[in-house]
Amino acid sequence: MDRKYVTETVLADTAGIARGVDILRAGGLVAVPTETVYGLAARADSEEAVGQIFEAKGRPAFNPLIVHVLDIAAAEAIAEIDERARMLADRFWPGPLTMVLSRRPDAQLAPQIAAGLPTVAVRSPAHPAMRAILEGLGKALAAPSANASETVSPTSAAHVLATLDGRIDAVVDGGPTERGLESTIIALREDGRWSLLREGPITRQDLDSVLGEETPSNGAIEAPGQLARHYAPGKPVRLNARHAEEGEFLIGFGSVTGDVTLSESGDINEAARNLYACLHWAREAPQLRIAVAAIPDEGIGKAINDRLRRAAAPGS
Ligand code: TXA
Ligand code: MG
């Protein structure tokens, strides 16, 4: 892809945050750490700035973006916040929960954000660097994960630069992200039902405990980004491996020791944090194929297994 920019790397200190805010205010693109993965931020109210997100990532126009806000009051300016949304925000914001809600007709949002849907996805991130930028700018930010479309999500500034160097104005380096997996996405429907659109750090049980059990969706595709093959490390991936076969780079877990290991002690939160870094290493390794040890399908393990199934999906 063409290099259009000289990408600056700044630290997540006062000067770096101020630089990020200036670039964003002027309509530029800045990769910013969140507690989940790095996001590629642009002013949500600027059609031109948001258009550049799609261009830099090579993201298809049908895939809508998450709008990041400081708090529930800022969310109220763009989405219809009902009692359920308020309860979820009270419990899980700031944090790794994205809510898909009805969009307010007067929301100041670039049209590409919703990709033609009547809804909008909103989240209030917890990472201090992202919060400082939202506060300094005083505006909502559209931000998908800061990686080229259909590549592994970034959990460090180096991962961002691996696919976006020369395609964005700056990256704020805040070190490795804490959760390591993208936010949970829940759709709250006007008829009172809800459904889980993407597994993540906030589990189905966490949501059930606030809302009562999930009602099945009507089968419509509601998170367009979930359709495409994502998280692709660019090599075939074999799951539930006990050892490496010839030509495989093994990602271990617990008693399965690999070339790299998600968590030697078998801690699934540590595994979530390390997952994308391990996939980045696997992509760069000389072996042509990747094998991954089994991960328990509980808690955030469900989200890890969701991402691994996508990474292993054939095609593309
Ligand atoms: O943790 C995260 O959510 C990270 C950080 C940066 O906040 N962001 C992230 O964005 O993962 P992205 O663009 O990689 O994934 C957003 C997902 C896509 O699958 C998209 O289709 C879905 O959210 N989405 C966005 N708006 C939607 C809407 N109105 N209805 C349904 N799905 C939506
Ligand atoms: Mg993404």
Short mmCIF file of C-alpha atoms and ligand atoms in Angstrom, two decimals:
data_model
loop_
_atom_site.label_atom_id
_atom_site.label_comp_id
_atom_site.label_asym_id
_atom_site.label_seq_id
_atom_site.Cartn_x
_atom_site.Cartn_y
_atom_site.Cartn_z
CA MET A 1 0.00 0.00 0.00
CA ASP A 2 1.14 3.58 -0.63
CA ARG A 3 2.90 5.58 2.03
CA LYS A 4 1.21 8.94 2.29
CA TYR A 5 2.48 10.09 5.67
CA VAL A 6 5.55 10.13 7.84
CA THR A 7 4.10 8.44 10.92
CA GLU A 8 5.21 10.04 14.19
CA THR A 9 5.56 7.96 17.35
CA VAL A 10 4.86 9.91 20.54
CA LEU A 11 4.79 8.78 24.16
CA ALA A 12 1.59 8.70 26.23
CA ASP A 13 2.86 11.65 28.31
CA THR A 14 1.55 15.22 28.51
CA ALA A 15 3.39 16.32 25.37
CA GLY A 16 2.42 13.22 23.41
CA ILE A 17 -1.25 13.51 24.36
CA ALA A 18 -1.25 17.22 23.41
CA ARG A 19 0.31 16.35 20.03
CA GLY A 20 -2.31 13.65 19.46
CA VAL A 21 -5.12 16.06 20.30
CA ASP A 22 -3.75 18.67 17.88
CA ILE A 23 -3.51 16.19 15.02
CA LEU A 24 -7.01 14.87 15.69
CA ARG A 25 -8.49 18.36 15.95
CA ALA A 26 -7.03 19.16 12.53
CA GLY A 27 -8.72 16.05 11.09
CA GLY A 28 -5.77 13.63 11.18
CA LEU A 29 -5.46 9.97 12.16
CA VAL A 30 -3.84 8.90 15.43
CA ALA A 31 -3.47 5.37 16.79
CA VAL A 32 -4.19 5.41 20.52
CA PRO A 33 -3.94 2.62 23.10
CA THR A 34 -7.13 1.46 24.77
CA GLU A 35 -7.41 -1.24 27.43
CA THR A 36 -8.40 -3.74 24.69
CA VAL A 37 -6.34 -3.07 21.56
CA TYR A 38 -4.92 0.06 19.92
CA GLY A 39 -7.60 2.07 18.10
CA LEU A 40 -7.15 4.17 14.96
CA ALA A 41 -8.87 7.39 16.00
CA ALA A 42 -10.37 10.25 14.00
CA ARG A 43 -12.92 12.95 14.87
CA ALA A 44 -16.31 11.29 14.68
CA ASP A 45 -17.93 14.49 13.42
CA SER A 46 -15.72 14.86 10.35
CA GLU A 47 -16.67 13.07 7.16
CA GLU A 48 -13.21 13.67 5.74
CA ALA A 49 -11.33 12.40 8.79
CA VAL A 50 -13.53 9.31 9.10
CA GLY A 51 -13.14 8.64 5.38
CA GLN A 52 -9.39 8.48 5.91
CA ILE A 53 -9.78 5.71 8.50
CA PHE A 54 -11.38 3.51 5.84
CA GLU A 55 -8.66 4.42 3.37
CA ALA A 56 -5.73 3.82 5.75
CA LYS A 57 -7.07 0.42 6.85
CA GLY A 58 -8.38 -0.71 3.48
CA ARG A 59 -11.65 -1.25 5.31
CA PRO A 60 -14.78 -2.01 3.30
CA ALA A 61 -17.39 0.75 3.48
CA PHE A 62 -20.08 -1.68 4.73
CA ASN A 63 -18.25 -2.19 8.03
CA PRO A 64 -19.37 0.39 10.62
CA LEU A 65 -17.13 1.95 13.29
CA ILE A 66 -17.31 2.19 17.08
CA VAL A 67 -17.66 5.71 18.50
CA HIS A 68 -15.59 6.31 21.65
CA VAL A 69 -16.89 8.71 24.28
CA LEU A 70 -15.74 9.89 27.68
CA ASP A 71 -18.93 8.98 29.53
CA ILE A 72 -22.64 8.27 29.39
CA ALA A 73 -23.45 11.99 29.04
CA ALA A 74 -21.43 12.12 25.82
CA ALA A 75 -23.09 8.89 24.65
CA GLU A 76 -26.49 10.51 25.15
CA ALA A 77 -25.67 13.08 22.49
CA ILE A 78 -25.42 10.39 19.81
CA ALA A 79 -27.53 7.40 20.88
CA GLU A 80 -30.86 6.66 22.58
CA ILE A 81 -29.90 5.60 26.11
CA ASP A 82 -32.61 3.53 27.77
CA GLU A 83 -32.67 2.01 31.25
CA ARG A 84 -30.75 -1.10 30.15
CA ALA A 85 -27.98 0.94 28.53
CA ARG A 86 -27.75 3.04 31.65
CA MET A 87 -27.43 -0.03 33.89
CA LEU A 88 -24.74 -1.53 31.66
CA ALA A 89 -22.81 1.74 31.55
CA ASP A 90 -23.03 2.06 35.34
CA ARG A 91 -21.60 -1.39 35.75
CA PHE A 92 -19.07 -1.71 32.92
CA TRP A 93 -18.03 1.80 31.77
CA PRO A 94 -15.39 2.93 31.41
CA GLY A 95 -14.39 -0.47 30.08
CA PRO A 96 -14.42 -3.05 27.30
CA LEU A 97 -18.15 -3.04 26.51
CA THR A 98 -19.54 -1.63 23.25
CA MET A 99 -23.29 -1.07 22.99
CA VAL A 100 -25.14 -0.97 19.68
CA LEU A 101 -28.03 1.44 20.18
CA SER A 102 -30.52 3.43 18.11
CA ARG A 103 -28.79 6.48 16.70
CA ARG A 104 -30.18 9.90 17.56
CA PRO A 105 -31.36 11.73 14.45
CA ASP A 106 -29.43 14.84 15.52
CA ALA A 107 -26.15 13.00 16.27
CA GLN A 108 -23.13 14.89 14.96
CA LEU A 109 -21.57 11.90 13.23
CA ALA A 110 -19.95 11.38 9.85
CA PRO A 111 -22.37 9.16 7.88
CA GLN A 112 -19.79 6.44 7.09
CA ILE A 113 -19.58 5.53 10.80
CA ALA A 114 -22.93 3.74 10.71
CA ALA A 115 -22.45 2.25 7.23
CA GLY A 116 -26.13 2.76 6.48
CA LEU A 117 -27.46 1.20 9.70
CA PRO A 118 -29.99 3.06 11.88
CA THR A 119 -27.84 2.23 14.90
CA VAL A 120 -24.51 3.35 16.34
CA ALA A 121 -21.93 1.43 18.38
CA VAL A 122 -20.63 3.34 21.43
CA ARG A 123 -18.05 2.60 24.05
CA SER A 124 -16.35 4.51 26.86
CA PRO A 125 -12.75 3.27 27.03
CA ALA A 126 -10.83 2.97 30.31
CA HIS A 127 -7.25 3.53 29.15
CA PRO A 128 -5.86 6.77 30.62
CA ALA A 129 -4.20 7.83 27.33
CA MET A 130 -7.41 7.43 25.34
CA ARG A 131 -9.38 9.20 28.06
CA ALA A 132 -6.89 12.08 28.18
CA ILE A 133 -7.21 12.48 24.41
CA LEU A 134 -11.03 12.41 24.52
CA GLU A 135 -10.94 14.97 27.27
CA GLY A 136 -8.42 17.24 25.53
CA LEU A 137 -10.33 17.13 22.26
CA GLY A 138 -13.77 17.43 23.84
CA LYS A 139 -15.30 15.41 21.00
CA ALA A 140 -16.20 11.80 20.28
CA LEU A 141 -13.70 9.68 18.33
CA ALA A 142 -14.44 7.02 15.75
CA ALA A 143 -11.88 4.23 16.21
CA PRO A 144 -11.61 0.75 14.74
CA SER A 145 -8.67 -1.44 15.70
CA ALA A 146 -5.44 0.13 14.41
CA ASN A 147 -4.46 -2.53 11.90
CA ALA A 148 -4.91 -2.97 8.15
CA SER A 149 -8.24 -4.67 7.46
CA GLU A 150 -8.17 -8.47 7.89
CA THR A 151 -4.89 -8.55 9.79
CA VAL A 152 -4.20 -9.37 13.45
CA SER A 153 -5.29 -6.62 15.88
CA PRO A 154 -2.54 -4.52 17.52
CA THR A 155 -1.73 -4.72 21.22
CA SER A 156 1.44 -2.57 20.95
CA ALA A 157 2.67 0.45 19.01
CA ALA A 158 5.00 -1.85 17.04
CA HIS A 159 1.99 -3.92 15.90
CA VAL A 160 0.28 -0.73 14.71
CA LEU A 161 3.34 0.28 12.69
CA ALA A 162 3.61 -3.23 11.23
CA THR A 163 0.61 -2.54 8.96
CA LEU A 164 -0.06 1.23 9.18
CA ASP A 165 3.38 2.89 9.14
CA GLY A 166 3.26 5.60 6.48
CA ARG A 167 -0.54 5.47 6.35
CA ILE A 168 -1.44 7.42 9.52
CA ASP A 169 -0.21 10.63 11.15
CA ALA A 170 0.88 9.29 14.53
CA VAL A 171 0.82 6.54 17.10
CA VAL A 172 0.71 7.19 20.83
CA ASP A 173 2.91 4.51 22.40
CA GLY A 174 1.36 3.48 25.70
CA GLY A 175 3.04 0.08 25.90
CA PRO A 176 1.21 -3.25 25.64
CA THR A 177 -2.55 -3.20 26.20
CA GLU A 178 -4.01 -4.72 29.34
CA ARG A 179 -6.91 -6.88 28.11
CA GLY A 180 -5.52 -7.85 24.73
CA LEU A 181 -8.85 -8.64 23.02
CA GLU A 182 -11.41 -6.31 21.45
CA SER A 183 -14.41 -5.17 23.46
CA THR A 184 -17.55 -7.23 23.88
CA ILE A 185 -20.33 -5.94 21.59
CA ILE A 186 -23.94 -6.12 22.70
CA ALA A 187 -26.96 -4.98 20.65
CA LEU A 188 -29.85 -3.59 22.68
CA ARG A 189 -32.98 -3.72 20.57
CA GLU A 190 -35.91 -1.37 20.84
CA ASP A 191 -38.29 -4.29 21.51
CA GLY A 192 -36.45 -5.03 24.76
CA ARG A 193 -34.40 -7.96 23.47
CA TRP A 194 -30.63 -8.04 23.34
CA SER A 195 -27.93 -10.12 21.75
CA LEU A 196 -24.21 -10.62 21.96
CA LEU A 197 -22.58 -9.59 18.65
CA ARG A 198 -18.95 -10.18 19.62
CA GLU A 199 -17.46 -12.10 22.54
CA GLY A 200 -14.93 -10.15 24.59
CA PRO A 201 -13.66 -9.33 28.06
CA ILE A 202 -17.17 -8.73 29.44
CA THR A 203 -18.69 -12.20 29.34
CA ARG A 204 -22.23 -13.34 28.54
CA GLN A 205 -22.61 -14.18 32.24
CA ASP A 206 -21.61 -10.62 33.17
CA LEU A 207 -24.31 -9.31 30.82
CA ASP A 208 -26.89 -11.84 32.01
CA SER A 209 -26.30 -10.69 35.57
CA VAL A 210 -27.43 -7.17 34.63
CA LEU A 211 -30.03 -7.84 31.92
CA GLY A 212 -31.35 -11.36 32.37
CA GLU A 213 -30.79 -14.03 29.76
CA GLU A 214 -30.03 -13.26 26.17
CA THR A 215 -32.89 -13.44 23.69
CA PRO A 216 -31.82 -14.98 20.40
CA SER A 217 -31.35 -12.59 17.51
CA ASN A 218 -33.64 -12.89 14.51
CA GLY A 219 -30.76 -14.14 12.40
CA ALA A 220 -30.05 -10.82 10.70
CA ILE A 221 -26.38 -9.99 10.33
CA GLU A 222 -25.80 -7.17 12.70
CA ALA A 223 -22.06 -6.80 13.14
CA PRO A 224 -20.93 -6.67 9.54
CA GLY A 225 -17.29 -6.89 10.56
CA GLN A 226 -17.97 -10.29 12.06
CA LEU A 227 -18.80 -11.68 8.62
CA ALA A 228 -15.44 -11.30 7.03
CA ARG A 229 -12.54 -13.49 7.90
CA HIS A 230 -10.62 -11.54 10.50
CA TYR A 231 -7.53 -11.84 12.63
CA ALA A 232 -5.75 -13.59 9.79
CA PRO A 233 -2.09 -14.28 10.51
CA GLY A 234 -1.58 -15.09 6.82
CA LYS A 235 -0.77 -18.78 7.39
CA PRO A 236 -2.88 -21.90 7.98
CA VAL A 237 -3.79 -22.33 11.65
CA ARG A 238 -4.46 -25.69 13.37
CA LEU A 239 -6.33 -25.57 16.69
CA ASN A 240 -6.26 -27.81 19.79
CA ALA A 241 -2.68 -28.93 19.13
CA ARG A 242 -0.76 -30.99 21.70
CA HIS A 243 2.56 -30.62 19.93
CA ALA A 244 4.02 -29.10 16.79
CA GLU A 245 4.04 -31.13 13.61
CA GLU A 246 6.82 -30.62 11.12
CA GLY A 247 6.85 -27.09 9.74
CA GLU A 248 4.53 -25.69 12.42
CA PHE A 249 5.13 -22.80 14.81
CA LEU A 250 3.42 -23.83 18.05
CA ILE A 251 1.63 -21.39 20.34
CA GLY A 252 1.47 -23.13 23.70
CA PHE A 253 -0.74 -22.85 26.77
CA GLY A 254 -0.35 -24.41 30.21
CA SER A 255 1.26 -27.84 29.95
CA VAL A 256 1.61 -27.55 26.15
CA THR A 257 4.95 -25.79 25.68
CA GLY A 258 5.31 -24.00 22.37
CA ASP A 259 7.73 -21.77 20.48
CA VAL A 260 5.89 -19.07 22.41
CA THR A 261 3.34 -19.61 25.17
CA LEU A 262 0.10 -17.78 25.90
CA SER A 263 0.38 -18.52 29.61
CA GLU A 264 2.68 -21.08 31.18
CA SER A 265 0.58 -21.19 34.32
CA GLY A 266 -2.64 -21.71 32.34
CA ASP A 267 -4.10 -18.29 33.24
CA ILE A 268 -6.71 -17.35 30.62
CA ASN A 269 -6.53 -13.62 31.31
CA GLU A 270 -2.80 -13.70 30.67
CA ALA A 271 -3.51 -15.75 27.55
CA ALA A 272 -5.95 -13.09 26.28
CA ARG A 273 -3.34 -10.40 26.87
CA ASN A 274 -0.71 -12.35 24.92
CA LEU A 275 -2.86 -13.79 22.12
CA TYR A 276 -2.28 -11.19 19.40
CA ALA A 277 1.42 -10.78 20.21
CA CYS A 278 1.78 -14.56 19.80
CA LEU A 279 -0.08 -14.42 16.46
CA HIS A 280 2.19 -11.57 15.35
CA TRP A 281 5.26 -13.67 16.23
CA ALA A 282 3.75 -16.65 14.46
CA ARG A 283 3.21 -14.55 11.34
CA GLU A 284 6.85 -13.46 11.36
CA ALA A 285 8.31 -16.92 12.14
CA PRO A 286 9.97 -18.96 9.39
CA GLN A 287 7.49 -21.85 9.78
CA LEU A 288 4.76 -21.84 7.14
CA ARG A 289 2.01 -23.10 9.42
CA ILE A 290 0.77 -22.32 12.94
CA ALA A 291 -0.58 -24.66 15.61
CA VAL A 292 -2.27 -23.49 18.81
CA ALA A 293 -2.86 -25.41 22.05
CA ALA A 294 -6.42 -25.85 23.36
CA ILE A 295 -7.76 -23.01 25.53
CA PRO A 296 -10.50 -23.66 28.14
CA ASP A 297 -13.83 -22.38 26.80
CA GLU A 298 -14.82 -20.40 29.87
CA GLY A 299 -14.76 -16.73 30.89
CA ILE A 300 -12.63 -14.76 28.46
CA GLY A 301 -11.53 -18.13 27.03
CA LYS A 302 -14.73 -17.99 24.94
CA ALA A 303 -13.54 -14.77 23.31
CA ILE A 304 -10.05 -16.23 22.76
CA ASN A 305 -11.57 -19.28 21.06
CA ASP A 306 -13.82 -17.04 18.95
CA ARG A 307 -10.76 -15.15 17.64
CA LEU A 308 -8.80 -18.39 17.11
CA ARG A 309 -11.63 -19.92 15.08
CA ARG A 310 -11.62 -16.83 12.86
CA ALA A 311 -7.84 -16.97 12.53
CA ALA A 312 -8.18 -20.63 11.47
CA ALA A 313 -11.13 -20.09 9.10
CA PRO A 314 -10.24 -21.20 5.56
CA GLY A 315 -10.45 -18.82 2.60
CA SER A 316 -8.98 -15.44 1.79
O1 TXA B 1 -12.05 -2.96 21.72
C1 TXA B 1 -12.53 -2.49 20.69
O2 TXA B 1 -13.74 -2.56 20.44
C2 TXA B 1 -11.57 -1.80 19.72
C3 TXA B 1 -11.03 -0.56 20.41
C4 TXA B 1 -10.19 0.27 19.50
O3 TXA B 1 -12.10 0.17 20.96
N1 TXA B 1 -12.23 -1.49 18.49
C5 TXA B 1 -12.58 -2.43 17.57
O4 TXA B 1 -13.11 -1.89 16.41
O5 TXA B 1 -12.42 -3.60 17.73
P1 TXA B 1 -13.31 -2.72 15.07
O6 TXA B 1 -13.71 -1.74 14.05
O7 TXA B 1 -12.10 -3.53 14.78
O8 TXA B 1 -14.53 -3.63 15.36
C6 TXA B 1 -15.79 -3.04 15.51
C7 TXA B 1 -16.88 -4.03 15.27
C8 TXA B 1 -17.01 -4.44 13.82
O9 TXA B 1 -17.20 -5.84 13.76
C9 TXA B 1 -18.25 -3.71 13.35
O10 TXA B 1 -18.94 -4.40 12.34
C10 TXA B 1 -19.06 -3.63 14.62
O11 TXA B 1 -18.11 -3.38 15.62
N2 TXA B 1 -20.01 -2.51 14.60
C11 TXA B 1 -19.74 -1.19 14.59
N3 TXA B 1 -20.87 -0.45 14.52
C12 TXA B 1 -21.89 -1.33 14.50
C13 TXA B 1 -23.31 -1.21 14.45
N4 TXA B 1 -23.92 -0.02 14.37
N5 TXA B 1 -24.04 -2.34 14.45
C14 TXA B 1 -23.44 -3.54 14.53
N6 TXA B 1 -22.10 -3.73 14.57
C15 TXA B 1 -21.34 -2.65 14.56
MG MG B 2 -10.77 -4.86 13.94
#
